[in-house]
N, CA, C and O atoms as a GROMACS GRO file, in nm:
protein
  160
    1UNK      N    1   0.084  -0.120   0.000
    1UNK     CA    2   0.000   0.000   0.000
    1UNK      C    3   0.087   0.125   0.000
    1UNK      O    4   0.057   0.223  -0.068
    2UNK      N    5   0.194   0.120   0.077
    2UNK     CA    6   0.284   0.235   0.081
    2UNK      C    7   0.348   0.260  -0.055
    2UNK      O    8   0.365   0.374  -0.097
    3UNK      N    9   0.382   0.151  -0.124
    3UNK     CA   10   0.439   0.164  -0.257
    3UNK      C   11   0.341   0.228  -0.355
    3UNK      O   12   0.379   0.305  -0.443
    4UNK      N   13   0.213   0.194  -0.337
    4UNK     CA   14   0.108   0.250  -0.423
    4UNK      C   15   0.099   0.400  -0.403
    4UNK      O   16   0.089   0.476  -0.500
    5UNK      N   17   0.101   0.444  -0.278
    5UNK     CA   18   0.092   0.588  -0.248
    5UNK      C   19   0.214   0.659  -0.304
    5UNK      O   20   0.202   0.766  -0.363
    6UNK      N   21   0.331   0.601  -0.286
    6UNK     CA   22   0.454   0.661  -0.337
    6UNK      C   23   0.451   0.670  -0.488
    6UNK      O   24   0.494   0.770  -0.546
    7UNK      N   25   0.399   0.566  -0.554
    7UNK     CA   26   0.393   0.565  -0.699
    7UNK      C   27   0.296   0.670  -0.750
    7UNK      O   28   0.324   0.738  -0.849
    8UNK      N   29   0.182   0.684  -0.683
    8UNK     CA   30   0.087   0.788  -0.722
    8UNK      C   31   0.148   0.926  -0.706
    8UNK      O   32   0.129   1.014  -0.789
    9UNK      N   33   0.222   0.944  -0.596
    9UNK     CA   34   0.287   1.073  -0.574
    9UNK      C   35   0.388   1.102  -0.684
    9UNK      O   36   0.398   1.215  -0.732
   10UNK      N   37   0.462   0.998  -0.724
   10UNK     CA   38   0.558   1.014  -0.833
   10UNK      C   39   0.487   1.051  -0.963
   10UNK      O   40   0.534   1.137  -1.038
   11UNK      N   41   0.375   0.986  -0.990
   11UNK     CA   42   0.298   1.017  -1.110
   11UNK      C   43   0.252   1.162  -1.110
   11UNK      O   44   0.262   1.233  -1.211
   12UNK      N   45   0.200   1.206  -0.996
   12UNK     CA   46   0.151   1.343  -0.987
   12UNK      C   47   0.266   1.441  -1.001
   12UNK      O   48   0.252   1.544  -1.067
   13UNK      N   49   0.379   1.410  -0.940
   13UNK     CA   50   0.497   1.494  -0.949
   13UNK      C   51   0.545   1.502  -1.094
   13UNK      O   52   0.575   1.609  -1.146
   14UNK      N   53   0.552   1.385  -1.158
   14UNK     CA   54   0.595   1.381  -1.298
   14UNK      C   55   0.498   1.459  -1.387
   14UNK      O   56   0.540   1.533  -1.475
   15UNK      N   57   0.369   1.442  -1.362
   15UNK     CA   58   0.269   1.510  -1.443
   15UNK      C   59   0.282   1.661  -1.427
   15UNK      O   60   0.272   1.735  -1.526
   16UNK      N   61   0.304   1.708  -1.305
   16UNK     CA   62   0.313   1.852  -1.282
   16UNK      C   63   0.437   1.910  -1.351
   16UNK      O   64   0.439   2.027  -1.389
   17UNK      N   65   0.540   1.827  -1.366
   17UNK     CA   66   0.662   1.874  -1.432
   17UNK      C   67   0.655   1.862  -1.583
   17UNK      O   68   0.701   1.950  -1.656
   18UNK      N   69   0.597   1.752  -1.630
   18UNK     CA   70   0.600   1.722  -1.774
   18UNK      C   71   0.491   1.798  -1.849
   18UNK      O   72   0.515   1.850  -1.958
   19UNK      N   73   0.371   1.804  -1.791
   19UNK     CA   74   0.254   1.850  -1.864
   19UNK      C   75   0.271   1.984  -1.935
   19UNK      O   76   0.236   1.994  -2.053
   20UNK      N   77   0.324   2.087  -1.869
   20UNK     CA   78   0.337   2.216  -1.939
   20UNK      C   79   0.429   2.208  -2.061
   20UNK      O   80   0.407   2.278  -2.160
   21UNK      N   81   0.531   2.124  -2.054
   21UNK     CA   82   0.629   2.118  -2.162
   21UNK      C   83   0.586   2.022  -2.272
   21UNK      O   84   0.598   2.051  -2.391
   22UNK      N   85   0.536   1.907  -2.231
   22UNK     CA   86   0.501   1.804  -2.330
   22UNK      C   87   0.356   1.812  -2.373
   22UNK      O   88   0.316   1.752  -2.474
   23UNK      N   89   0.275   1.888  -2.294
   23UNK     CA   90   0.134   1.904  -2.328
   23UNK      C   91   0.063   1.769  -2.341
   23UNK      O   92  -0.005   1.742  -2.440
   24UNK      N   93   0.081   1.685  -2.239
   24UNK     CA   94   0.017   1.553  -2.238
   24UNK      C   95  -0.133   1.570  -2.215
   24UNK      O   96  -0.174   1.642  -2.123
   25UNK      N   97  -0.215   1.507  -2.296
   25UNK     CA   98  -0.360   1.520  -2.282
   25UNK      C   99  -0.408   1.469  -2.146
   25UNK      O  100  -0.359   1.368  -2.097
   26UNK      N  101  -0.504   1.539  -2.088
   26UNK     CA  102  -0.562   1.499  -1.960
   26UNK      C  103  -0.611   1.355  -1.958
   26UNK      O  104  -0.580   1.281  -1.864
   27UNK      N  105  -0.687   1.312  -2.061
   27UNK     CA  106  -0.739   1.174  -2.061
   27UNK      C  107  -0.627   1.070  -2.056
   27UNK      O  108  -0.643   0.964  -1.994
   28UNK      N  109  -0.516   1.099  -2.121
   28UNK     CA  110  -0.405   1.004  -2.118
   28UNK      C  111  -0.350   0.992  -1.977
   28UNK      O  112  -0.320   0.882  -1.930
   29UNK      N  113  -0.336   1.106  -1.910
   29UNK     CA  114  -0.288   1.105  -1.772
   29UNK      C  115  -0.384   1.028  -1.683
   29UNK      O  116  -0.343   0.948  -1.599
   30UNK      N  117  -0.514   1.052  -1.702
   30UNK     CA  118  -0.615   0.980  -1.623
   30UNK      C  119  -0.606   0.830  -1.649
   30UNK      O  120  -0.621   0.750  -1.557
   31UNK      N  121  -0.581   0.793  -1.774
   31UNK     CA  122  -0.568   0.652  -1.810
   31UNK      C  123  -0.448   0.590  -1.738
   31UNK      O  124  -0.455   0.478  -1.687
   32UNK      N  125  -0.337   0.664  -1.734
   32UNK     CA  126  -0.218   0.615  -1.664
   32UNK      C  127  -0.246   0.596  -1.516
   32UNK      O  128  -0.205   0.496  -1.457
   33UNK      N  129  -0.317   0.691  -1.456
   33UNK     CA  130  -0.352   0.680  -1.315
   33UNK      C  131  -0.441   0.557  -1.292
   33UNK      O  132  -0.424   0.485  -1.194
   34UNK      N  133  -0.535   0.535  -1.382
   34UNK     CA  134  -0.625   0.420  -1.370
   34UNK      C  135  -0.546   0.289  -1.380
   34UNK      O  136  -0.572   0.194  -1.307
   35UNK      N  137  -0.449   0.286  -1.470
   35UNK     CA  138  -0.366   0.166  -1.485
   35UNK      C  139  -0.288   0.139  -1.357
   35UNK      O  140  -0.278   0.025  -1.312
   36UNK      N  141  -0.231   0.244  -1.299
   36UNK     CA  142  -0.156   0.228  -1.175
   36UNK      C  143  -0.248   0.181  -1.064
   36UNK      O  144  -0.210   0.094  -0.984
   37UNK      N  145  -0.368   0.237  -1.057
   37UNK     CA  146  -0.463   0.195  -0.954
   37UNK      C  147  -0.499   0.048  -0.969
   37UNK      O  148  -0.518  -0.021  -0.870
   38UNK      N  149  -0.508   0.000  -1.093
   38UNK     CA  150  -0.543  -0.139  -1.116
   38UNK      C  151  -0.430  -0.234  -1.078
   38UNK      O  152  -0.454  -0.352  -1.050
   39UNK      N  153  -0.307  -0.183  -1.078
   39UNK     CA  154  -0.194  -0.268  -1.044
   39UNK      C  155  -0.192  -0.304  -0.895
   39UNK      O  156  -0.136  -0.407  -0.856
   40UNK      N  157  -0.252  -0.219  -0.813
   40UNK     CA  158  -0.242  -0.239  -0.668
   40UNK      C  159  -0.375  -0.273  -0.605
   40UNK      O  160  -0.383  -0.293  -0.484
   0.00000   0.00000   0.00000
């Protein structure tokens, strides 16, 4: 469970850094979050 929280935090951190520069679509980010949630 702790790994899951850490991984989500990493995803959010990465998204906050990458999104302005790479302009990643919101739905894609949501899909990635859903995939991570399904792993745990």
